[in-house]
PDB file of N, CA and C in Angstrom:
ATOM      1  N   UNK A  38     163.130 249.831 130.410  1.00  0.00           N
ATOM      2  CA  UNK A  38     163.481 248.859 131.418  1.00  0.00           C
ATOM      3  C   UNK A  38     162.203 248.130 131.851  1.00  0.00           C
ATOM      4  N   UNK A  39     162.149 246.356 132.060  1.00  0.00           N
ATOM      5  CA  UNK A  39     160.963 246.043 132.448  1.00  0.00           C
ATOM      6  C   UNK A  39     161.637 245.406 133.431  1.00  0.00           C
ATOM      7  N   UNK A  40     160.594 245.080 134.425  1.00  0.00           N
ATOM      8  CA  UNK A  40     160.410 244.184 135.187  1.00  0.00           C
ATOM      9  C   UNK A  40     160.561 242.565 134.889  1.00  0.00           C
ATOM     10  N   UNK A  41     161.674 241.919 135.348  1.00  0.00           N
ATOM     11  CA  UNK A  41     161.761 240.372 134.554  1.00  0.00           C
ATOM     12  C   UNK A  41     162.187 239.722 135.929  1.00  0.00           C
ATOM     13  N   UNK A  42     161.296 238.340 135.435  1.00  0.00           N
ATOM     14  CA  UNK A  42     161.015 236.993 136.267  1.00  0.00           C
ATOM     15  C   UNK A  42     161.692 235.919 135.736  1.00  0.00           C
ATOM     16  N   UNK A  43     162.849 235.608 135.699  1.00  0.00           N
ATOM     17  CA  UNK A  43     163.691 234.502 135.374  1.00  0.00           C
ATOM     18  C   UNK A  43     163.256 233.162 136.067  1.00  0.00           C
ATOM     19  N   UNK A  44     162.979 232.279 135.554  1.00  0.00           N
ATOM     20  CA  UNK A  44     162.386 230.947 135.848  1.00  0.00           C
ATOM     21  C   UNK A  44     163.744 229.648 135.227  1.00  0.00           C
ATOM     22  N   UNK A  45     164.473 230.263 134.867  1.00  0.00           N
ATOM     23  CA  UNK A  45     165.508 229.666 134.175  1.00  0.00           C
ATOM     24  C   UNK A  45     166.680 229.515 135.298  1.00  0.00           C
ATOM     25  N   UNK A  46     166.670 228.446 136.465  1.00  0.00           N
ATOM     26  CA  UNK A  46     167.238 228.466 137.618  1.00  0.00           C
ATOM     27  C   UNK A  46     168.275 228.198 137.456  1.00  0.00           C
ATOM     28  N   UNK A  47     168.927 227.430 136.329  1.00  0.00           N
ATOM     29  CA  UNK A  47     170.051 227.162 135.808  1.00  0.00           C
ATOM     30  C   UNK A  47     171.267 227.663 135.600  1.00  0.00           C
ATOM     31  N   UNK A  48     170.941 228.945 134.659  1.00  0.00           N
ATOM     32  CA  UNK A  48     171.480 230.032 134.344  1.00  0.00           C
ATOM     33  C   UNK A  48     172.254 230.376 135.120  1.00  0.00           C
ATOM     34  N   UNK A  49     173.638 231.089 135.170  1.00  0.00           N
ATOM     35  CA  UNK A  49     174.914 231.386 136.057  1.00  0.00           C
ATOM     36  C   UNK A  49     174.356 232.755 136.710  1.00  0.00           C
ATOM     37  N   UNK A  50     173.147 233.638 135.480  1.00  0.00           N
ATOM     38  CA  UNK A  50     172.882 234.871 135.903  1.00  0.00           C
ATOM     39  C   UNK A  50     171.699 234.785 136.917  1.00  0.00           C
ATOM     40  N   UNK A  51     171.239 233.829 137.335  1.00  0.00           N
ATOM     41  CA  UNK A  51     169.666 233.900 138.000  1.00  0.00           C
ATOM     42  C   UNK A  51     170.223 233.725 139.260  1.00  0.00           C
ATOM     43  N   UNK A  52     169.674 234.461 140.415  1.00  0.00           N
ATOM     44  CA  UNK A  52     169.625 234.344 141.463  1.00  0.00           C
ATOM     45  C   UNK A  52     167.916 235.299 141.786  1.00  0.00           C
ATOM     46  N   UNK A  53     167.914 233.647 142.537  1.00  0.00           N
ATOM     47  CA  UNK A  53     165.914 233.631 143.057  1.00  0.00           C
ATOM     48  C   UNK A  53     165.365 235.096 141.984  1.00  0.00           C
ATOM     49  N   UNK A  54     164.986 234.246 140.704  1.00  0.00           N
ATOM     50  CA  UNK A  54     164.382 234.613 139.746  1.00  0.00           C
ATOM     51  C   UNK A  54     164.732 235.704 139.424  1.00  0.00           C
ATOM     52  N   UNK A  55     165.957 236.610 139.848  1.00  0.00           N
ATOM     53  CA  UNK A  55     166.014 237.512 139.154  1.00  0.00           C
ATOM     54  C   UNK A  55     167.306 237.529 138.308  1.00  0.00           C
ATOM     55  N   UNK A  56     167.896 238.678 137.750  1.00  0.00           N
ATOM     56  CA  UNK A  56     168.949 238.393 136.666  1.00  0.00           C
ATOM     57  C   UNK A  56     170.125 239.099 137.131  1.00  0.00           C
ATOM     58  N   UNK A  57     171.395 238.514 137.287  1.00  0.00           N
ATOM     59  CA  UNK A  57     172.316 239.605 137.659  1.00  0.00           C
ATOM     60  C   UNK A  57     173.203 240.102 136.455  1.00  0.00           C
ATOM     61  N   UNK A  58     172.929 239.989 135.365  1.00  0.00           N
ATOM     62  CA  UNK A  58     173.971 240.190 134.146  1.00  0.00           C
ATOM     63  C   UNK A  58     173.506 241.778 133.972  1.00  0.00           C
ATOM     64  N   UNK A  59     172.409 242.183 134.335  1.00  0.00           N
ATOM     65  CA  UNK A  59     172.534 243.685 134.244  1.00  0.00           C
ATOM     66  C   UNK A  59     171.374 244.015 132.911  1.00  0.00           C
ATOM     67  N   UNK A  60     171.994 243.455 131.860  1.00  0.00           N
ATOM     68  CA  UNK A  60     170.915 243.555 130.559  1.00  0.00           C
ATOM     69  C   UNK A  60     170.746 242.257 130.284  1.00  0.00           C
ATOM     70  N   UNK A  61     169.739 241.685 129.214  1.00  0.00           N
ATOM     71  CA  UNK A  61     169.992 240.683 128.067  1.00  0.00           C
ATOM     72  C   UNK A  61     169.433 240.732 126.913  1.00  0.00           C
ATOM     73  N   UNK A  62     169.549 239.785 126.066  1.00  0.00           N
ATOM     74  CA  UNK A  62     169.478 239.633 124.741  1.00  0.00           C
ATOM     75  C   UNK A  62     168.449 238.600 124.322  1.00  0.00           C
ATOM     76  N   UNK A  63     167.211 239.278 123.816  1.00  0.00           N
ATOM     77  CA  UNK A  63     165.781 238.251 123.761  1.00  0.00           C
ATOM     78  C   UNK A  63     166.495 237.750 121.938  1.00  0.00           C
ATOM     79  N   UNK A  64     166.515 236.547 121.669  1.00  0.00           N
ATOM     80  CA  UNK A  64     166.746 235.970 120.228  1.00  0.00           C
ATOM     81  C   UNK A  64     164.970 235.877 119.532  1.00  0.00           C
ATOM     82  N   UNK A  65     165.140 235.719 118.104  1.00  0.00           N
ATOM     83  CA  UNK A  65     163.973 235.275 117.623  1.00  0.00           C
ATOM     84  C   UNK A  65     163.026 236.187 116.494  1.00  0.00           C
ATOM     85  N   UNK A  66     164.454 236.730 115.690  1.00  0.00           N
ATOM     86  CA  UNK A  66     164.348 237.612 114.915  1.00  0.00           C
ATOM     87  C   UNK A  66     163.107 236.918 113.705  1.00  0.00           C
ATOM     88  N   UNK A  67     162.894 235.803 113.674  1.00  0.00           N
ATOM     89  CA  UNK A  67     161.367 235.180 112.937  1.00  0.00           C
ATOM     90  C   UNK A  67     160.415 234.921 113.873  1.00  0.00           C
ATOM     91  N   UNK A  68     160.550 234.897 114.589  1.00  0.00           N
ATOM     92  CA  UNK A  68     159.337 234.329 116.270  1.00  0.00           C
ATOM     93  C   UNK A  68     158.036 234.797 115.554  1.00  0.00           C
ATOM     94  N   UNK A  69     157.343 233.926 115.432  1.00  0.00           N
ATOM     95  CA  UNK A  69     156.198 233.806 115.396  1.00  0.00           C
ATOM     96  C   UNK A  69     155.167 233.701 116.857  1.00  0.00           C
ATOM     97  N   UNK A  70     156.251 232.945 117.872  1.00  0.00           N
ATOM     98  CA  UNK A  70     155.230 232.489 119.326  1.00  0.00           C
ATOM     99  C   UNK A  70     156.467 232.423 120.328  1.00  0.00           C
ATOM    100  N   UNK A  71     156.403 232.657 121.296  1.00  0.00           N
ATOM    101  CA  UNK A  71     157.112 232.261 122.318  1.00  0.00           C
ATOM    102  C   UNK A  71     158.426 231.465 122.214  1.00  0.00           C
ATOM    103  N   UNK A  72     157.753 230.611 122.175  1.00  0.00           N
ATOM    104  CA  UNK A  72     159.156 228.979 121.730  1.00  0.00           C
ATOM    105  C   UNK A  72     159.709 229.278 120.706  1.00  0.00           C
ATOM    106  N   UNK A  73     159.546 229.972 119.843  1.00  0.00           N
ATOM    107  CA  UNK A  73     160.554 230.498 118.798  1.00  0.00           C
ATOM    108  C   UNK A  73     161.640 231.831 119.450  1.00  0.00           C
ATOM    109  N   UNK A  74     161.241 232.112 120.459  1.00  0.00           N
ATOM    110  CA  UNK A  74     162.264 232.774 121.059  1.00  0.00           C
ATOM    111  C   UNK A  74     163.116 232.527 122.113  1.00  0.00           C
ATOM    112  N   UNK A  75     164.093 232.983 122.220  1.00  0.00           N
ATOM    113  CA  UNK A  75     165.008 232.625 123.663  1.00  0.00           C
ATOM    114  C   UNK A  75     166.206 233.632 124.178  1.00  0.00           C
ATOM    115  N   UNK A  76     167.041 233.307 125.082  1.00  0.00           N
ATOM    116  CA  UNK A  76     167.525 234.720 125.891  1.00  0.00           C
ATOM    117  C   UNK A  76     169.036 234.217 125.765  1.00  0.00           C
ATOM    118  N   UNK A  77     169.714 234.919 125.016  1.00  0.00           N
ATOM    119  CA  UNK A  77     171.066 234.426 124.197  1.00  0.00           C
ATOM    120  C   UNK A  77     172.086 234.857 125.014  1.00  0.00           C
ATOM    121  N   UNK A  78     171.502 235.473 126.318  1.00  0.00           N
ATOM    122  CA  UNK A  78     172.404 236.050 127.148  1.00  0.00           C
ATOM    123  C   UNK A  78     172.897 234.650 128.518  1.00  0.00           C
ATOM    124  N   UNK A  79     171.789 233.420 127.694  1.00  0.00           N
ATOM    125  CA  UNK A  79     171.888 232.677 129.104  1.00  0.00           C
ATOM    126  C   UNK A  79     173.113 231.734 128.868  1.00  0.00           C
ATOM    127  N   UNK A  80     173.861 231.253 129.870  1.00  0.00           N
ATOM    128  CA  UNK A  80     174.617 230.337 130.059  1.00  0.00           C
ATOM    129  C   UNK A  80     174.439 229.738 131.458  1.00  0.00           C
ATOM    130  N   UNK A  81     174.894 228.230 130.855  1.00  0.00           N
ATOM    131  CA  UNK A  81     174.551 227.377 131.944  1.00  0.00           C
ATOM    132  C   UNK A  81     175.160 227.207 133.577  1.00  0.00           C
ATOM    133  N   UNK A  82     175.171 227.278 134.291  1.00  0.00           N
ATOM    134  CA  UNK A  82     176.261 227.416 135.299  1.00  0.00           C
ATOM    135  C   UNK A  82     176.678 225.666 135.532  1.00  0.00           C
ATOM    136  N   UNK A  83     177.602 226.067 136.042  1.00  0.00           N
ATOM    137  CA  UNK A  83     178.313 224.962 136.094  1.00  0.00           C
ATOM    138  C   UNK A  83     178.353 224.560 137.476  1.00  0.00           C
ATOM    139  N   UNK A  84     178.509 223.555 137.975  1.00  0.00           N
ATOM    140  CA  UNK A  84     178.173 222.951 139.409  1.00  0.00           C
ATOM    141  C   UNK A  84     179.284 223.604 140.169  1.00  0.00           C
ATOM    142  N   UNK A  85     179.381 224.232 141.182  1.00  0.00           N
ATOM    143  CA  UNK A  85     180.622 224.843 142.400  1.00  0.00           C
ATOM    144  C   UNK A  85     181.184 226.240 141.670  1.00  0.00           C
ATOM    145  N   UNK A  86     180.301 226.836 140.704  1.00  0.00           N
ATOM    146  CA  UNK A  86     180.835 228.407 140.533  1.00  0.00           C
ATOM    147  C   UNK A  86     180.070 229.567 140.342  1.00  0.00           C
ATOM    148  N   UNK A  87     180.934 230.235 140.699  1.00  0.00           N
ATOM    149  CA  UNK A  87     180.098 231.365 141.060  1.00  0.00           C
ATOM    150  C   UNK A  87     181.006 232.433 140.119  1.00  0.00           C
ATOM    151  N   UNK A  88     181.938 232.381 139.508  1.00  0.00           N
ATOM    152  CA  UNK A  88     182.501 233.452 138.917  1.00  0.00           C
ATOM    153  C   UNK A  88     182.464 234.437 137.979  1.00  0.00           C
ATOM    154  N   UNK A  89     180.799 233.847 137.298  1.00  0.00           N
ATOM    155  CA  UNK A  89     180.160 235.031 136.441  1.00  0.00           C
ATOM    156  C   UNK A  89     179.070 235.885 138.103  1.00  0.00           C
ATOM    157  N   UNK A  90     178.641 235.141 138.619  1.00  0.00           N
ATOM    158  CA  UNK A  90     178.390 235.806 139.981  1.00  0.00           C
ATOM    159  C   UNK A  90     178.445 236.636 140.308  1.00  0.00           C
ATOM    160  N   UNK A  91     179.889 236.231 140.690  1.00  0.00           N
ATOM    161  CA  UNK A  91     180.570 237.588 141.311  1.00  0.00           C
ATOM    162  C   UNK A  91     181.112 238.913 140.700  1.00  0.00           C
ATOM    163  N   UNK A  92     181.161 238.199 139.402  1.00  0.00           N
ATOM    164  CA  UNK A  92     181.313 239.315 138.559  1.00  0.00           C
ATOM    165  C   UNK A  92     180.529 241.018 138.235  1.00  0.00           C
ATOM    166  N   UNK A  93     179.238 240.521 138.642  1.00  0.00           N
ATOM    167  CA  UNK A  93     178.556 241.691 138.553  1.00  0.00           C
ATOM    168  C   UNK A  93     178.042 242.029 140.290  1.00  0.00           C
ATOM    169  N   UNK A  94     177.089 243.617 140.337  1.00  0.00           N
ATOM    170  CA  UNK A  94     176.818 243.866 141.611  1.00  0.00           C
ATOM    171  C   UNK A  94     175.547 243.012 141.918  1.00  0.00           C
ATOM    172  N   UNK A  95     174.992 243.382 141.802  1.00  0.00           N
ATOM    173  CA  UNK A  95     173.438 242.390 142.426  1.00  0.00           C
ATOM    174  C   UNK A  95     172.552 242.209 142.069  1.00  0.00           C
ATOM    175  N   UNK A  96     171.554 240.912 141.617  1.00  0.00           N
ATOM    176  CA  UNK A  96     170.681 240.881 140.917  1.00  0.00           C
ATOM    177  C   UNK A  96     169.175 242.378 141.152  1.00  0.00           C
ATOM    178  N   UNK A  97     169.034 242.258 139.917  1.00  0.00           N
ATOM    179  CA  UNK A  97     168.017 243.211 140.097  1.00  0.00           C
ATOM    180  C   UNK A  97     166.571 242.580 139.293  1.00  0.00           C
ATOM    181  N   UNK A  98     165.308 243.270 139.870  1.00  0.00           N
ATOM    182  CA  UNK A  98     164.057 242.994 139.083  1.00  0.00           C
ATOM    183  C   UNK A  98     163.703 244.086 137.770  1.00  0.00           C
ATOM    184  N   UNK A  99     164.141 244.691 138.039  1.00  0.00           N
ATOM    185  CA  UNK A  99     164.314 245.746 136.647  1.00  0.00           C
ATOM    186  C   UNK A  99     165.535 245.917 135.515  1.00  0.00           C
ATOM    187  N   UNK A 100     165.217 245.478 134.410  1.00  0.00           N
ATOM    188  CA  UNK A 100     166.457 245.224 133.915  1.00  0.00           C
ATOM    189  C   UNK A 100     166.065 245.849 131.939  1.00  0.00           C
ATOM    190  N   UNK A 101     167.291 246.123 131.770  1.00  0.00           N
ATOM    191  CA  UNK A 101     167.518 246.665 129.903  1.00  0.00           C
ATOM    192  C   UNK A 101     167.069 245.501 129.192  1.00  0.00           C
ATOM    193  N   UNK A 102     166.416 245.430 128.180  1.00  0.00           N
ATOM    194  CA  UNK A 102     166.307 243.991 127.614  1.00  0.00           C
ATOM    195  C   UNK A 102     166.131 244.339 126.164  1.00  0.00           C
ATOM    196  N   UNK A 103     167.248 244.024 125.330  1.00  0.00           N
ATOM    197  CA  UNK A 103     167.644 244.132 123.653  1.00  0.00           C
ATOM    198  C   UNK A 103     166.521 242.883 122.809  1.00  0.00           C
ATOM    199  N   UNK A 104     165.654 243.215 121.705  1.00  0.00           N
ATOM    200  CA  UNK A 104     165.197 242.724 121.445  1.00  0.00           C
ATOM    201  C   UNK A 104     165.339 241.998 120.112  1.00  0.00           C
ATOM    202  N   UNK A 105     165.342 240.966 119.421  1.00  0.00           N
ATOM    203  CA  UNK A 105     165.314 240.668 118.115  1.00  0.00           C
ATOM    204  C   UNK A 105     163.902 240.424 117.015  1.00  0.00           C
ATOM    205  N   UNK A 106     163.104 239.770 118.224  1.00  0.00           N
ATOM    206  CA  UNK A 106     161.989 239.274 117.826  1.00  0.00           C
ATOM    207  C   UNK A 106     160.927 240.980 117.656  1.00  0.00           C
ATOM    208  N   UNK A 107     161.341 240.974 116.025  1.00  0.00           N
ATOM    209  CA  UNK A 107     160.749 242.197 115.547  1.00  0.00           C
ATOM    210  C   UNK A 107     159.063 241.863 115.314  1.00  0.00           C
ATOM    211  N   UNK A 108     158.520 240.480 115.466  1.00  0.00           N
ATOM    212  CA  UNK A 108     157.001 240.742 115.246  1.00  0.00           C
ATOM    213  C   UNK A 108     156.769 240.652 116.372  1.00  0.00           C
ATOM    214  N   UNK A 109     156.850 240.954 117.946  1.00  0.00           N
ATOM    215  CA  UNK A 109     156.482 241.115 119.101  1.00  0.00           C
ATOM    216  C   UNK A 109     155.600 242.776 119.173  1.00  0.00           C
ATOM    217  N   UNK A 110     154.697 242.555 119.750  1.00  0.00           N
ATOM    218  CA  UNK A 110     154.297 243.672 119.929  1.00  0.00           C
ATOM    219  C   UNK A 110     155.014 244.879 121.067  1.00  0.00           C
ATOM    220  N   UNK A 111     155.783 244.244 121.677  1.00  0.00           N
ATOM    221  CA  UNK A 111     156.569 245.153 122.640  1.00  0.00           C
ATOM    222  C   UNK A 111     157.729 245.264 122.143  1.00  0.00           C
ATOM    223  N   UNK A 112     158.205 244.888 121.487  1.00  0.00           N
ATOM    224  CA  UNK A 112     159.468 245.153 120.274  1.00  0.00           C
ATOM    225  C   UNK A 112     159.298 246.965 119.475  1.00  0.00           C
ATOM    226  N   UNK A 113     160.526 247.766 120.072  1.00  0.00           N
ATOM    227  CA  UNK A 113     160.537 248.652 119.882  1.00  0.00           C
ATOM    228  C   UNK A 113     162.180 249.171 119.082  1.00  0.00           C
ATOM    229  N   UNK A 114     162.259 249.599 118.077  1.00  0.00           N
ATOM    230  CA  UNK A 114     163.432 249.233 117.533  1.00  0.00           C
ATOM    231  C   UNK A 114     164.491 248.365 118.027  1.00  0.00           C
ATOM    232  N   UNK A 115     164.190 247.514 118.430  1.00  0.00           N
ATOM    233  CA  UNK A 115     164.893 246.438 118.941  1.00  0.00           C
ATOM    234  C   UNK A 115     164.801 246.479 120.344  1.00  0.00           C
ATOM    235  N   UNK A 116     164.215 246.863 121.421  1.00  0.00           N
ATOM    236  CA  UNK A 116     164.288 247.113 122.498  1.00  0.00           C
ATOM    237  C   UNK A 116     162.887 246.473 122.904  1.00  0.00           C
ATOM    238  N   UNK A 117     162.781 246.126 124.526  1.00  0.00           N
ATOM    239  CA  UNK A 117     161.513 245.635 124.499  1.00  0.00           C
ATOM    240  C   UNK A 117     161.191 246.827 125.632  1.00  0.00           C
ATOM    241  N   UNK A 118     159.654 246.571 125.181  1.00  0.00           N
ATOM    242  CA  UNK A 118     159.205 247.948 126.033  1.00  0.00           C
ATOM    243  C   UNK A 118     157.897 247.195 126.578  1.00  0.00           C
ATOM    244  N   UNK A 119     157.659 246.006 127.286  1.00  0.00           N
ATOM    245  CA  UNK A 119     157.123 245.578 128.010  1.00  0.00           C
ATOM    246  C   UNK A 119     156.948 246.055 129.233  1.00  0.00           C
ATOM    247  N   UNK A 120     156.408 246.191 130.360  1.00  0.00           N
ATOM    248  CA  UNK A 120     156.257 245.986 131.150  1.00  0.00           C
ATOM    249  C   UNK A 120     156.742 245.438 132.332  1.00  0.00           C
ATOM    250  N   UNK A 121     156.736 244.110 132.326  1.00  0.00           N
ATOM    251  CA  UNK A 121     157.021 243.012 133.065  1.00  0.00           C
ATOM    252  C   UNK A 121     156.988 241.904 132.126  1.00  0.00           C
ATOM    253  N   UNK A 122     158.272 240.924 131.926  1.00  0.00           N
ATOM    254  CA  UNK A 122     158.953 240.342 130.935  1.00  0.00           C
ATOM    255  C   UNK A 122     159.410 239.051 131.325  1.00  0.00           C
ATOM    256  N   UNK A 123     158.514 237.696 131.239  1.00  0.00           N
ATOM    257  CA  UNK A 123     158.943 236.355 131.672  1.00  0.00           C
ATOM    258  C   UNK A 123     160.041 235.373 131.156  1.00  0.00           C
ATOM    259  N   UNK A 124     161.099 235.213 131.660  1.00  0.00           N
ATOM    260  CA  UNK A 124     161.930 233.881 130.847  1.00  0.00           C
ATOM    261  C   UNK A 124     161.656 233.323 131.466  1.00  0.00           C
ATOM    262  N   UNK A 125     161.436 231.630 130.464  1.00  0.00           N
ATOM    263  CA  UNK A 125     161.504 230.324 131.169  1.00  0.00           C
ATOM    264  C   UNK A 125     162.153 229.496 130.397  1.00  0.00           C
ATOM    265  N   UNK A 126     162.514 228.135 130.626  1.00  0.00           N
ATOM    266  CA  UNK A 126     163.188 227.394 130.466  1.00  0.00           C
ATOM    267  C   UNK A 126     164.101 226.461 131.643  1.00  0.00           C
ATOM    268  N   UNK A 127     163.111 225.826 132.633  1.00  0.00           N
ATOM    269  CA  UNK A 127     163.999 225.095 133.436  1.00  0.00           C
ATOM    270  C   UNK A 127     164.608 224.105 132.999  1.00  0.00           C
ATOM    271  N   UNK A 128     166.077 223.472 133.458  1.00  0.00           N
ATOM    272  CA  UNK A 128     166.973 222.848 132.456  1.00  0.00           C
ATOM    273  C   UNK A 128     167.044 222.802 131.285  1.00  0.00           C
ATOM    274  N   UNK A 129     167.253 224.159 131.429  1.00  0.00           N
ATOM    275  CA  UNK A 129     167.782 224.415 129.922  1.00  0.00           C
ATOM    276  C   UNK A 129     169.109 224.032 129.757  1.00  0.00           C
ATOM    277  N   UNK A 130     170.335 223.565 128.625  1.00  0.00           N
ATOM    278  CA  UNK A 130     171.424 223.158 128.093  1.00  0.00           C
ATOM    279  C   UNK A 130     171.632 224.502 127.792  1.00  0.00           C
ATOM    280  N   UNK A 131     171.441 225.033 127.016  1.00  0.00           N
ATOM    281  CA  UNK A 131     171.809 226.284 126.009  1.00  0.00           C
ATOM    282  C   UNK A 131     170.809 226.826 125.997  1.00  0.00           C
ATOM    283  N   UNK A 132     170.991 228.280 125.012  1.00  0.00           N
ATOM    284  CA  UNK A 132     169.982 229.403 125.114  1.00  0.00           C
ATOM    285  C   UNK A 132     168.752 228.766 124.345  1.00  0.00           C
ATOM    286  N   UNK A 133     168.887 227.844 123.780  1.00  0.00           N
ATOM    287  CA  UNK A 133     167.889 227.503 122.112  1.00  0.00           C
ATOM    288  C   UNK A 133     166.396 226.855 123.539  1.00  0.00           C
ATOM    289  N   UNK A 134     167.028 226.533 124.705  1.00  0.00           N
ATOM    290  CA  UNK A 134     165.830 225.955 125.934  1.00  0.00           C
ATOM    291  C   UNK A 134     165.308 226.759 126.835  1.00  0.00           C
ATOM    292  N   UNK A 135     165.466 227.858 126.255  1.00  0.00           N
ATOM    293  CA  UNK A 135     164.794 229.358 126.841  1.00  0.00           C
ATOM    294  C   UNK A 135     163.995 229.798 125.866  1.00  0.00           C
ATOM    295  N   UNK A 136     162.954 230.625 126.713  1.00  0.00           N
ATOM    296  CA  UNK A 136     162.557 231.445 126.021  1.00  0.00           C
ATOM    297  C   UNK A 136     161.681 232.525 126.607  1.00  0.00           C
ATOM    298  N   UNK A 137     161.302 233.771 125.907  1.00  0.00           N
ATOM    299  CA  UNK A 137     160.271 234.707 126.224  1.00  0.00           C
ATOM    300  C   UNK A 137     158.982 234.364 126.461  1.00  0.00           C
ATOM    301  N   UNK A 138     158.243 234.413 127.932  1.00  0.00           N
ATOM    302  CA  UNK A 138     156.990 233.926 127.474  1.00  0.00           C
ATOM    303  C   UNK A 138     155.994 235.182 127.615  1.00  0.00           C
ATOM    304  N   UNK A 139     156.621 236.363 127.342  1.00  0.00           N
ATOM    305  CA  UNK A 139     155.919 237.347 127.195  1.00  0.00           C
ATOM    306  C   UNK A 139     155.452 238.051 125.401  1.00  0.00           C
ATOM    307  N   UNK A 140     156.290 237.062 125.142  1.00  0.00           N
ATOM    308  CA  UNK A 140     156.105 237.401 123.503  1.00  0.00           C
ATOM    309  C   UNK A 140     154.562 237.542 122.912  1.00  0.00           C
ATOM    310  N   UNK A 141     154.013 238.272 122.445  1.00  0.00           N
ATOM    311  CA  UNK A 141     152.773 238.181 121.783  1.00  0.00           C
ATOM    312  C   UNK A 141     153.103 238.431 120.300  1.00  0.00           C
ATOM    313  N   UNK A 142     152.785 238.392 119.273  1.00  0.00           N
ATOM    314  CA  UNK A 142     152.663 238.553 117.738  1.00  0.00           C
ATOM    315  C   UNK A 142     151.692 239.931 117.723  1.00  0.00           C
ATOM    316  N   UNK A 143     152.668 240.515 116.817  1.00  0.00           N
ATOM    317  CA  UNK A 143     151.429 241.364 116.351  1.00  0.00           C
ATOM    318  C   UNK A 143     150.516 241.536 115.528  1.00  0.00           C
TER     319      UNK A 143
END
């Protein structure tokens, strides 16, 4: 479990930078750098809803995070074992305008 800073204000799951979906899903099974990765768990919210929201209990700063991007150095059979774990992507459309900016290459 790391510590994650959602910068992706967009997102239906972010509330004040943190994530309420519980886990997510880092993409970028070739990632070479950062921008080759992104968080496939994001969707956009839509103006007046809240119904992925409410759906879960409450955002948290510690969260599960599934990994793809196998040349990351915190990439642990698919799992990330970071630390503390940045998404960004403000106005983002889709997940492809996100991304990990904790990614390093190994």
């Amino acid at each position: 479990m790391a510590d994650l800073k959602c910068t992706v204000q967009n997102c239906t799951y972010n509330e004040d930078c943190l994530c309420s979906k519980g886990d997510i899903m880092v993409g970028g099974k070739h990632a070479c750098n950062c921008d080759d990765t992104c968080c496939e768990s994001f969707i956009q919210e839509k103006e007046g809803s809240d119904s992925f929201k409410s759906s879960v209990i409450h955002p948290s700063k510690t969260i599960s995070i599934d990994c793809e991007a196998t040349k990351c150095i915190y990439n642990s059979n698919y799992k990330c074992n970071a630390d503390h774990v940045d998404i960004k992507g403000g106005g983002a459309c889709n997940c492809h305008g996100t991304a990990c900016a904790t990614f390093r290459e190994k």
